[in-house]
CSV table of C-alpha atoms and ligand atoms in Angstrom, one decimal:
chain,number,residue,atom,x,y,z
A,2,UNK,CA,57.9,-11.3,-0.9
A,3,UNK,CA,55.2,-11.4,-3.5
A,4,UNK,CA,51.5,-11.0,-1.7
A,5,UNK,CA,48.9,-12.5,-1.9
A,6,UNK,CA,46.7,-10.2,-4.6
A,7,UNK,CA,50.3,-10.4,-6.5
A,8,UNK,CA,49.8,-14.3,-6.4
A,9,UNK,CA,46.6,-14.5,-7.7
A,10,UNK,CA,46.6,-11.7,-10.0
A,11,UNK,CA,49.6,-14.2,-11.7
A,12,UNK,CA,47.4,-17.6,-11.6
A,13,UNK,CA,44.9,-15.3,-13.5
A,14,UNK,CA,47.0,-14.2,-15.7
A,15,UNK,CA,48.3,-18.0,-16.1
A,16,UNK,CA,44.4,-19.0,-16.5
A,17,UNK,CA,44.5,-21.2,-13.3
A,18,UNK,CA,42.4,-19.0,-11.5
A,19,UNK,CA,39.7,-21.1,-10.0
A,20,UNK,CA,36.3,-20.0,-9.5
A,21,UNK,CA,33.1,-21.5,-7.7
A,22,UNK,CA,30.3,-21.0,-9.6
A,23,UNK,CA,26.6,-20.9,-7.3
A,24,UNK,CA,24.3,-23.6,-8.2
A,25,UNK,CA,20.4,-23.6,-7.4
A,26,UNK,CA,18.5,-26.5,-8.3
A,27,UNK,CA,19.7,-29.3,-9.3
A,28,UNK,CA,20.0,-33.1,-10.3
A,29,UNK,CA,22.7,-35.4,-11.7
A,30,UNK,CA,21.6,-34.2,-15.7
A,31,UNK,CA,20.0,-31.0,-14.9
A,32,UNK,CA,20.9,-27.6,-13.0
A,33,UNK,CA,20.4,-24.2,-13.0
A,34,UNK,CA,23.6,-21.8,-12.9
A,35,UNK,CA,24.0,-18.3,-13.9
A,36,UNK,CA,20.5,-17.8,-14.3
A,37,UNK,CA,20.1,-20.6,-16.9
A,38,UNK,CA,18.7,-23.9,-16.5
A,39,UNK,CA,21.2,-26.0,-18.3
A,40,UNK,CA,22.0,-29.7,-18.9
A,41,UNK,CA,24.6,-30.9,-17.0
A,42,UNK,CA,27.6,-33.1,-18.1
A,43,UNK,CA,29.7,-32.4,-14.7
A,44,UNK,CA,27.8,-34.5,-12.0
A,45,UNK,CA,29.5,-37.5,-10.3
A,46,UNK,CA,26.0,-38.8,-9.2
A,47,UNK,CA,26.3,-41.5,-11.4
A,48,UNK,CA,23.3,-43.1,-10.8
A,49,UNK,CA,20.7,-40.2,-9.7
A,50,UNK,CA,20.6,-41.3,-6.9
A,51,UNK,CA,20.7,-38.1,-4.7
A,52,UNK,CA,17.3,-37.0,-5.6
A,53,UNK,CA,16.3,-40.6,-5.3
A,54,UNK,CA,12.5,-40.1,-3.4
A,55,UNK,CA,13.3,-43.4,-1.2
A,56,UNK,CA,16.9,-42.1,-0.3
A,57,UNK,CA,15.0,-38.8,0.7
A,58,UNK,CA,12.6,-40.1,2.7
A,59,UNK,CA,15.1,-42.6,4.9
A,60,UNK,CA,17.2,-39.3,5.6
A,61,UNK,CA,14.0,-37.8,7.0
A,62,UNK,CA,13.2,-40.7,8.7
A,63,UNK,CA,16.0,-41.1,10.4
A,64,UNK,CA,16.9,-37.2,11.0
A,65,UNK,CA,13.8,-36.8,12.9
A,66,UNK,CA,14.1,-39.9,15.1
A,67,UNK,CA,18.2,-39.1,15.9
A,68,UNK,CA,18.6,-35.8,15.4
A,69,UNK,CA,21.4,-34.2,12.3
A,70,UNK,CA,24.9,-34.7,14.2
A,71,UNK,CA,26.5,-36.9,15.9
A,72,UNK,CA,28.2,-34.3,18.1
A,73,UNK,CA,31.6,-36.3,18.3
A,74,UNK,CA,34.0,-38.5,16.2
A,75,UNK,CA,33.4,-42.0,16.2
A,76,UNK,CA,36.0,-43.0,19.0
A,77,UNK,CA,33.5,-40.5,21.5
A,78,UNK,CA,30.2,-41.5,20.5
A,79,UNK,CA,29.9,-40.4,16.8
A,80,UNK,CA,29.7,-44.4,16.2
A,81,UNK,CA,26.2,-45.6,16.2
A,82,UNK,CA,24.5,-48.8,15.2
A,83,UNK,CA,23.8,-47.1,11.4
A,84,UNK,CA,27.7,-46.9,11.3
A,85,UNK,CA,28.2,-50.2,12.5
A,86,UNK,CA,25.1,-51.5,10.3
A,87,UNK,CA,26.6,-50.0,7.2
A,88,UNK,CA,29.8,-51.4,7.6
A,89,UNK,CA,28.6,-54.9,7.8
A,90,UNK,CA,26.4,-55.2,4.7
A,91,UNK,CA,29.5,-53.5,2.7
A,92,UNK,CA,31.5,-56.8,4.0
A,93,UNK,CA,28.4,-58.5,3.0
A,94,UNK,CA,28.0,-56.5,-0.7
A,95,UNK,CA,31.6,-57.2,-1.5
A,96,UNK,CA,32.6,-60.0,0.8
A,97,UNK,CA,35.1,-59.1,2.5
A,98,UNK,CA,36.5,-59.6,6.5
A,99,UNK,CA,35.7,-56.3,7.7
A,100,UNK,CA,34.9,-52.4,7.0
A,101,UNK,CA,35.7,-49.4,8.2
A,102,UNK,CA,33.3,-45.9,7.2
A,103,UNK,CA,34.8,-42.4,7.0
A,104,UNK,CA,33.5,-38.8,6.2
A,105,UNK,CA,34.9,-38.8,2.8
A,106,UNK,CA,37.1,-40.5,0.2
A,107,UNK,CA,39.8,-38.2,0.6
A,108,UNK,CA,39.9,-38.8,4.3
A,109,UNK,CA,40.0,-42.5,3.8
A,110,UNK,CA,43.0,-42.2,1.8
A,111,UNK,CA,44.9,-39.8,4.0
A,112,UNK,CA,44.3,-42.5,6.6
A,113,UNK,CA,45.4,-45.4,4.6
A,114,UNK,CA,48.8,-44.4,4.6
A,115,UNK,CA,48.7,-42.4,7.9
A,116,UNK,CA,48.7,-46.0,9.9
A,117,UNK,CA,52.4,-46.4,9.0
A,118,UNK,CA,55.2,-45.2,11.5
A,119,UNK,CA,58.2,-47.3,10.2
A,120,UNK,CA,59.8,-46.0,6.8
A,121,UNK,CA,57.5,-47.7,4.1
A,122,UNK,CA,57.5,-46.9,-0.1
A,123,UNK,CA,54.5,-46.2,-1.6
A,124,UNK,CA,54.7,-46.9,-5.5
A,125,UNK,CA,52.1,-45.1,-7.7
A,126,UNK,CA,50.8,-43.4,-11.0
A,127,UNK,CA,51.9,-40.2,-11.9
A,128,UNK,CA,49.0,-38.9,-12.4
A,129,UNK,CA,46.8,-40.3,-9.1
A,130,UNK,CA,44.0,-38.6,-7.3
A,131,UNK,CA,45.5,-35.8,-5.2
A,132,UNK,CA,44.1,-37.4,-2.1
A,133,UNK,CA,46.6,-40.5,-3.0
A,134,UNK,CA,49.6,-37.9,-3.5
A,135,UNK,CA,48.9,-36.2,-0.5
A,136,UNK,CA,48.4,-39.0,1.8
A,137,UNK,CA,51.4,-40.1,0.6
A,138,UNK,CA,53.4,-37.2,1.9
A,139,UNK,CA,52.7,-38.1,6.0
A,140,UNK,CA,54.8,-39.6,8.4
A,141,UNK,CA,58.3,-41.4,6.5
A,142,UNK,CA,56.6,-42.8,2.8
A,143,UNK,CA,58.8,-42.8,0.4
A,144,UNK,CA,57.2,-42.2,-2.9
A,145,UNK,CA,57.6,-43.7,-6.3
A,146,UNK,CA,55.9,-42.4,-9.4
A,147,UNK,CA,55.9,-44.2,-12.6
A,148,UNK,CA,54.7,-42.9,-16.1
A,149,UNK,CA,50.6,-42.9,-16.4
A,150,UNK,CA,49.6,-46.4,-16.9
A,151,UNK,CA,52.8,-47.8,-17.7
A,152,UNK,CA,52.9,-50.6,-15.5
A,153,UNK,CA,56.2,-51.9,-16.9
A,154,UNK,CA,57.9,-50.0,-14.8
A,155,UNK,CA,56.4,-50.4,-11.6
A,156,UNK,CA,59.0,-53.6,-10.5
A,157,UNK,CA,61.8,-51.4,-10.8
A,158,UNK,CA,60.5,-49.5,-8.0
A,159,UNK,CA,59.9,-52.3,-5.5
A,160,UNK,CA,62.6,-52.5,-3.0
A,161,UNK,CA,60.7,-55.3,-0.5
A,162,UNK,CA,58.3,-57.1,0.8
A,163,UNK,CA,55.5,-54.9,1.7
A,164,UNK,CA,55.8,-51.9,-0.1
A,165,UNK,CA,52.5,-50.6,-1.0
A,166,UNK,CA,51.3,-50.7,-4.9
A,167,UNK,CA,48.4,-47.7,-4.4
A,168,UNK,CA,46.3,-47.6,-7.8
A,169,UNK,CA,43.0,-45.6,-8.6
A,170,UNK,CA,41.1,-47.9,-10.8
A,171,UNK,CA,39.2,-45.5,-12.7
A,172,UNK,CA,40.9,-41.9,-13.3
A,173,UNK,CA,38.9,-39.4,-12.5
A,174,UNK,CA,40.2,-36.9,-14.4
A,175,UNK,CA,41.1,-38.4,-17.6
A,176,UNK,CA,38.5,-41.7,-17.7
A,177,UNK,CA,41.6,-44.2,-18.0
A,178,UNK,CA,41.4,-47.6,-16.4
A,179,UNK,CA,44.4,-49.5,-14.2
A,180,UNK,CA,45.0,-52.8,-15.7
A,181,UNK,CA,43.7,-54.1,-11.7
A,182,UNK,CA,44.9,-57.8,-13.0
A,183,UNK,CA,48.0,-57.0,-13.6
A,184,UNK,CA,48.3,-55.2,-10.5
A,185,UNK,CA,47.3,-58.0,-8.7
A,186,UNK,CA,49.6,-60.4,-10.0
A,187,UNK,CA,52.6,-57.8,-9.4
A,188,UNK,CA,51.0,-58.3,-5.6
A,189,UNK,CA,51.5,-62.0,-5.7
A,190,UNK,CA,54.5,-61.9,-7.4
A,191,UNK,CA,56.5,-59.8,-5.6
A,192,UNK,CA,54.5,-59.6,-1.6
A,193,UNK,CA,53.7,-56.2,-2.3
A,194,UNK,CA,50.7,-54.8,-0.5
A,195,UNK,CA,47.7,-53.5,-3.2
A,196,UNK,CA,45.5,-50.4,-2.2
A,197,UNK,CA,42.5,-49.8,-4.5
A,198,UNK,CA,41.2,-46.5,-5.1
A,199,UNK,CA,38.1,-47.7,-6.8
A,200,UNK,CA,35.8,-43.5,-5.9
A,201,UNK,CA,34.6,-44.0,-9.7
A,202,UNK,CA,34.1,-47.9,-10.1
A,203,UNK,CA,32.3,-49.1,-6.6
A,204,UNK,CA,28.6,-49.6,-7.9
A,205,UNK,CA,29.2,-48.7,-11.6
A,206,UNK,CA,31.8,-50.6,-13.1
A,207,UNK,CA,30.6,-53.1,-15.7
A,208,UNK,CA,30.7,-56.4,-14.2
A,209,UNK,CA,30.3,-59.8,-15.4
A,210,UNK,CA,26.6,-61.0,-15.8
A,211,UNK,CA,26.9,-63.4,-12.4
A,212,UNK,CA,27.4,-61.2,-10.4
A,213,UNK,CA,24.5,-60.7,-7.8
A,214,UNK,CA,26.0,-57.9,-5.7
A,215,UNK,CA,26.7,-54.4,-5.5
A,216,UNK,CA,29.0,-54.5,-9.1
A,217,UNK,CA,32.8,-53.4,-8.7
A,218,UNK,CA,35.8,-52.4,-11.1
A,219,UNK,CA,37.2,-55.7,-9.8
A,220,UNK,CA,34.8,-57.7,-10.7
A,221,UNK,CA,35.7,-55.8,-14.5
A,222,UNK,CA,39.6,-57.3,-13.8
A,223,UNK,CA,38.1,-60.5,-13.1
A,224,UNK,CA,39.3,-60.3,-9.5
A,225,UNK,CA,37.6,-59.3,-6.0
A,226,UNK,CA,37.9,-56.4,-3.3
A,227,UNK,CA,38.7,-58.7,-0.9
A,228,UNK,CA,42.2,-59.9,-3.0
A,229,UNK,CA,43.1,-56.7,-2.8
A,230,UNK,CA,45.0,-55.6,0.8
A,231,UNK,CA,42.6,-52.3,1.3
A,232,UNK,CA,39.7,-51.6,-1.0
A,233,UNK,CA,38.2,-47.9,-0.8
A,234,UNK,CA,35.2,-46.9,-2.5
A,235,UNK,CA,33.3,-43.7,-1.9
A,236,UNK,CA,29.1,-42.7,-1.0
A,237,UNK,CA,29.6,-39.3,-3.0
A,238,UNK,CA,29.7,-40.8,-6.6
A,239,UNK,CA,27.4,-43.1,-7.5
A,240,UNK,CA,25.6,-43.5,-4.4
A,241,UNK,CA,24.3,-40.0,-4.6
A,242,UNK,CA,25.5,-39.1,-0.9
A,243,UNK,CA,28.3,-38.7,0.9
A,244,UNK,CA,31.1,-40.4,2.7
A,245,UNK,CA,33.3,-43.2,2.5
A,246,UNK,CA,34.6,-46.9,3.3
A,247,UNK,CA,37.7,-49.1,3.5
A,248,UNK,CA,37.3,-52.8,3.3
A,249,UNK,CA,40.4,-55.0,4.3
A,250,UNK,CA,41.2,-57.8,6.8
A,251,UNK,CA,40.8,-57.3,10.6
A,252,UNK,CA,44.1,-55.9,11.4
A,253,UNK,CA,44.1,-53.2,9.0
A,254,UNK,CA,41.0,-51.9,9.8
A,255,UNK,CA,41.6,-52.2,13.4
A,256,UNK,CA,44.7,-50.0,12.5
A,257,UNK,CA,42.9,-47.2,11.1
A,258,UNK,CA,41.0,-47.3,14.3
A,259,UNK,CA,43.8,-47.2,16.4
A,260,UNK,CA,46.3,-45.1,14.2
A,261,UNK,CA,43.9,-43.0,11.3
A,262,UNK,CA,44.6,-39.6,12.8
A,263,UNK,CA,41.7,-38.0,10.2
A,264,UNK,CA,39.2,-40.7,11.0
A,265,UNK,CA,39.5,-40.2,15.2
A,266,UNK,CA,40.0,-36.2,15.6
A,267,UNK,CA,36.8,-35.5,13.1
A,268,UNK,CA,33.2,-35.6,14.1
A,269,UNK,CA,31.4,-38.6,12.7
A,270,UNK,CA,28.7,-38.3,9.6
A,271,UNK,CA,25.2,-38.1,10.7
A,272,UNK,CA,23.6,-40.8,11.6
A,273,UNK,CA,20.7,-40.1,9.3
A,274,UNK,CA,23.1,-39.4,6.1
A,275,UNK,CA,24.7,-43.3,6.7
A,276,UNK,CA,21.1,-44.5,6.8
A,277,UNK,CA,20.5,-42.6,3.6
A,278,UNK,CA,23.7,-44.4,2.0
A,279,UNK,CA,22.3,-47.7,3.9
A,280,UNK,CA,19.2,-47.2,1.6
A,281,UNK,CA,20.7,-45.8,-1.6
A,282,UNK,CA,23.0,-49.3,-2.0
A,283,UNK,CA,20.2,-51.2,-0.5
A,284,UNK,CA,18.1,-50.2,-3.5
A,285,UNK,CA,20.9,-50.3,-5.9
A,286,UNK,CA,22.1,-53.7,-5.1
A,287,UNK,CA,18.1,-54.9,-5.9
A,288,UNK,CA,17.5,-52.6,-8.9
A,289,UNK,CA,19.6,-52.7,-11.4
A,290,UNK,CA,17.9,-50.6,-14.5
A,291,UNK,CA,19.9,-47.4,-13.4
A,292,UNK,CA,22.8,-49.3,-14.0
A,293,UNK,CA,21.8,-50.5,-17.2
A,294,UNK,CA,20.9,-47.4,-18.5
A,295,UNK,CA,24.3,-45.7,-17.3
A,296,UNK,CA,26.2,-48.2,-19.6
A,297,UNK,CA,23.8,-47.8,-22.1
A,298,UNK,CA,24.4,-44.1,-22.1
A,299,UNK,CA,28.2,-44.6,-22.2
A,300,UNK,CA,27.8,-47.2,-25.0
A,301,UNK,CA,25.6,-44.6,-27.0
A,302,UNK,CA,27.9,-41.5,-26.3
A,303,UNK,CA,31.3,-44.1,-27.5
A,304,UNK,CA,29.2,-45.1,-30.7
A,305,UNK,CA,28.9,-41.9,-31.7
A,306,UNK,CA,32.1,-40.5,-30.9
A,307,UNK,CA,33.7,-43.2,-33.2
A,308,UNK,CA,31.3,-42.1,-36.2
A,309,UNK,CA,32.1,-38.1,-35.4
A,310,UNK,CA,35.8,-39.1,-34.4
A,311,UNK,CA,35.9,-36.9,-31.4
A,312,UNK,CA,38.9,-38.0,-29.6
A,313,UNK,CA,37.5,-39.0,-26.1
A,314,UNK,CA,38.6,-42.4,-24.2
A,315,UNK,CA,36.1,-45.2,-25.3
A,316,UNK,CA,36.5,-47.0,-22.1
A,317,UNK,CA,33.2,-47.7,-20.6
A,318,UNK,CA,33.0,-45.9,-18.0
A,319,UNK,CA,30.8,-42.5,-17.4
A,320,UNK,CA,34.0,-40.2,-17.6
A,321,UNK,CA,34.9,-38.6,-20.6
A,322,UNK,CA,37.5,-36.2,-21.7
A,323,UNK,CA,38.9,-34.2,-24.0
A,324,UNK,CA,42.3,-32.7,-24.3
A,325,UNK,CA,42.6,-29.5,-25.4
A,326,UNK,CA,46.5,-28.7,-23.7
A,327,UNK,CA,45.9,-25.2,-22.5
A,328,UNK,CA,44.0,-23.6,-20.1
A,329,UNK,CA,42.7,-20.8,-21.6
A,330,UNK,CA,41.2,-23.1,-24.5
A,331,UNK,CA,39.7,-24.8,-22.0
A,332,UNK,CA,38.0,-22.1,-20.2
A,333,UNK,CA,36.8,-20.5,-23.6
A,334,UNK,CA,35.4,-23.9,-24.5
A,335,UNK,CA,33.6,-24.2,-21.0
A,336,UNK,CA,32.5,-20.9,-21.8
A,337,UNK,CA,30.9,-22.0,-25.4
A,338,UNK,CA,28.9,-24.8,-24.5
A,339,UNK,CA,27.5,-22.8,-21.3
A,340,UNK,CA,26.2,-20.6,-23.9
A,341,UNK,CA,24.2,-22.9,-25.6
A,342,UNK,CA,23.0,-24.5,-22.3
A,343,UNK,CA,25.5,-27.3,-21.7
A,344,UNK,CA,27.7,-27.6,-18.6
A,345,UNK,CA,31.1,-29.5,-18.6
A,346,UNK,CA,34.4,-28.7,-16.7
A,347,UNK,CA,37.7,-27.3,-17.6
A,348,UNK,CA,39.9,-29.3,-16.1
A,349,UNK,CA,43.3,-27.4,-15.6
A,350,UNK,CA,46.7,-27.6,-14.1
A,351,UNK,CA,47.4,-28.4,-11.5
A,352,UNK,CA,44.5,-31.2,-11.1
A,353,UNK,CA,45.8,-32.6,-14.1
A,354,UNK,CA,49.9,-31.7,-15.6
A,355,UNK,CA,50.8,-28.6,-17.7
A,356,UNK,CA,49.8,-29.1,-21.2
A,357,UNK,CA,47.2,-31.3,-20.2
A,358,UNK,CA,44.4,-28.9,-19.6
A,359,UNK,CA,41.0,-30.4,-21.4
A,360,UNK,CA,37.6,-30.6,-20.6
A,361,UNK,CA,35.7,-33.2,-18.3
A,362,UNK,CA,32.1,-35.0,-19.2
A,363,UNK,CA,30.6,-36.7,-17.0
A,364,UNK,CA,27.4,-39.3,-18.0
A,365,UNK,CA,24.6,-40.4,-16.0
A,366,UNK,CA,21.6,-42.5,-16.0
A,367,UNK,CA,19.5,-39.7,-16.1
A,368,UNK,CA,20.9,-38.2,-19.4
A,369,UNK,CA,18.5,-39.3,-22.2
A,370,UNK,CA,19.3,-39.2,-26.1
A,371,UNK,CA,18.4,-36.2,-27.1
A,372,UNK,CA,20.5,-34.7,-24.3
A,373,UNK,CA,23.7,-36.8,-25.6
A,374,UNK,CA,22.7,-35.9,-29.2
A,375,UNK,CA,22.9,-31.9,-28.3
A,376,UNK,CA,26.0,-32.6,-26.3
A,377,UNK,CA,27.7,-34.6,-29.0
A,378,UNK,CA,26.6,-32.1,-32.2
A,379,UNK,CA,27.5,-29.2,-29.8
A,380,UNK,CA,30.9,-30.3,-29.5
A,381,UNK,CA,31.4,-31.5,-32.9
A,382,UNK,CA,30.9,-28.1,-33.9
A,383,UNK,CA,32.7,-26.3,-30.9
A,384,UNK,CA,35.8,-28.3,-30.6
A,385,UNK,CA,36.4,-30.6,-34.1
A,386,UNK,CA,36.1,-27.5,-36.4
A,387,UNK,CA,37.4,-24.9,-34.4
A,388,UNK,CA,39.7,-26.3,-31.8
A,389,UNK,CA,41.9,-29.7,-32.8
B,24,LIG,C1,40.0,-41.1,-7.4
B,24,LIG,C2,39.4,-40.3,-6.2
B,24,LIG,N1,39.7,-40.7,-5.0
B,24,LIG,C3,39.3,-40.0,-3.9
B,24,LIG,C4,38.4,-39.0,-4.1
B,24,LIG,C5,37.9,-38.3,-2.9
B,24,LIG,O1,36.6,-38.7,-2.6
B,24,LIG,P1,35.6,-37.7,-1.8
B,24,LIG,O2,35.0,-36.8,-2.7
B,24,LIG,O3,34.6,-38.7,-1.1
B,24,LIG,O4,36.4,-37.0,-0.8
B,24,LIG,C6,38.0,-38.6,-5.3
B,24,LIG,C7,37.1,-37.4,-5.5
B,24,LIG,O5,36.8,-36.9,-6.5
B,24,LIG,C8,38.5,-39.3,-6.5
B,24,LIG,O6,38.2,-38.9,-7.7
């Protein structure tokens, strides 16, 4: 049997090898790695909102009035009223019947599908979020892939009433967007169930100028969280912190509380880290100039990649890749731009398929111009002349 050093000394030589790299200070454009303050291009925190002063401040507020842990999961008492309080405004955000918060979008999706105990088929994209795949191996689902964002071939796989149509809105790893109205009307049409993975839409997505509340990728598919039969968005994206929520009817919710194995054998998040996320969507449901500038940042970085024809997705959203099909390329590219102070990702197989390796960029409302301007000459130079 092959050990363990033999294993890895193979994904090395594969270049799969992951590695963690130490970060010291840093905010959703800016961090200091290896030494080197550089700008970064890999940060999820959409909005900057983890270094947000009034997000801050509620944390320490509340840390030093109920301690940092809740000491037990929510079904002992790791429930409090901050729990309870966040879970009703997000019905109230996004109108729906009820809420449910967990410690982290993966979690919630585990326990999406973890409720089920009779044989059910789960039908999704090939290339989902792991946490949909994996949640999608418990108890008896039976899984059904189709080809990325080839919807025409999701009715083959519906076999009856109830089968569960699970789609991430927004791709994290390639930027691509599910066509939500058309999933949606496959949910009418047939009575299948419709799960919404929306980690990198909830708060961002670009929404229609009516809209008054916390802004949604449904709201982009002209439909609402609460058509769909389990909307999850997550705390750790845009809303700078960390955690997770579920919105669906009664029953389902009540289901995850009764049957969401990861939700009632893990401690609860601290009380003072859901008042922070209380605050954080508080202030971003009011203010709304983060936002703009986010979209104006991804409009600005799309213009330009038309005129320099770099081929990156001009959907407008904040993720932005580009495929460079082996992992070694990828790496070396990392590499280049690190040089010259710029941090992106090299996004490898097996988070995305073979062949598929490319690297990840990630806007923010703190990037300004002359940030996207570097970025966008950098890899003009790096990857059009040398690379594609
Ligand atoms: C589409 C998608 N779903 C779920 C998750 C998991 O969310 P969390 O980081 O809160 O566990 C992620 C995280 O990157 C994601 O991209």
């Amino acid at each position: 049997m092959a050990t363990f050093k033999d294993k890895l000394k193979l994904i090395e030589s594969e270049g799969y090898l992951r590695k963690r790299d130490v970060i010291s200070l840093t905010t959703s454009s800016h961090t200091q790695i290896r030494d080197k303050t550089v700008t970064s291009f890999s940060s999820n925190d959409y909005l900057g909102m983890s270094t947000h002063r009034d997000v801050i401040s509620e944390l320490k507020k509340s840390a030093s009035q109920y301690g940092i842990g809740t000491g037990s999961s929510p079904l002992i008492t790791g429930y409090t009223q901050s729990h309870q309080y966040l879970e009703k405004e997000i019905c109230e955000y996004l109108d729906t019947e009820s809420c449910i918060v967990l410690n982290s979008g993966y979690m919630a999706n585990l326990c999406l599908l973890s409720i089920y105990d009779k044989e059910v088929n789960v039908i999704q994209d090939k290339e989902s979020h792991n946490s949909i795949i994996e949640s999608s191996k418990l108890n008896k689902i039976k899984i059904n892939r189709y080809s990325h964002l080839d919807d025409s071939q999701i009715t083959k796989h519906i076999s009856k009433d109830n089968d569960i149509l699970f789609s991430e809105a927004v791709f994290s790893m390639t930027g691509d967007m599910t066509n939500l109205k058309n999933h949606l009307n496959i949910k009418r049409k047939f009575n299948t169930q419709l799960y919404i993975d929306d980690a990198h839409g909830f708060a961002i997505a670009q929404k229609s100028s009516n809209n008054t509340t916390i802004e949604t990728s449904c709201e982009l598919f002209g439909m609402k969280p609460s058509d769909a039969d389990a909307y999850m968005g997550t705390f750790g994206k845009a809303v700078g912190t960390i955690g997770a929520f579920i919105c669906g009817n009664k029953d389902l919710i009540e289901m995850i509380i009764q049957k969401g194995r990861p939700y009632i054998y893990s401690t609860s998040q601290p009380r003072c880290m859901i008042d922070a996320t209380r605050k954080s969507l508080n202030i971003l449901s009011l203010d709304k100039s983060r936002y703009k500038k986010l979209h104006e940042n991804i409009t600005y970085f799309n213009d330009a990649c038309k005129i320099k024809k770099i081929p990156t997705n001009l959907n407008q959203v904040p993720i932005k890749t580009i495929l460079l099909g082996n992992p070694h390329l990828a790496l070396k590219v990392k590499e280049l731009l690190l040089e010259k102070k710029i941090l992106i990702q090299a996004i490898r197989y097996p988070t995305v398929p073979k062949n598929n390796d490319k690297i990840r960029i990630t806007l923010t409302s703190d990037h300004n111009k002359k940030d996207i301007d570097n970025l966008l000459n950098t890899l003009e130079n790096v990857i059009c002349e040398k690379y594609t």
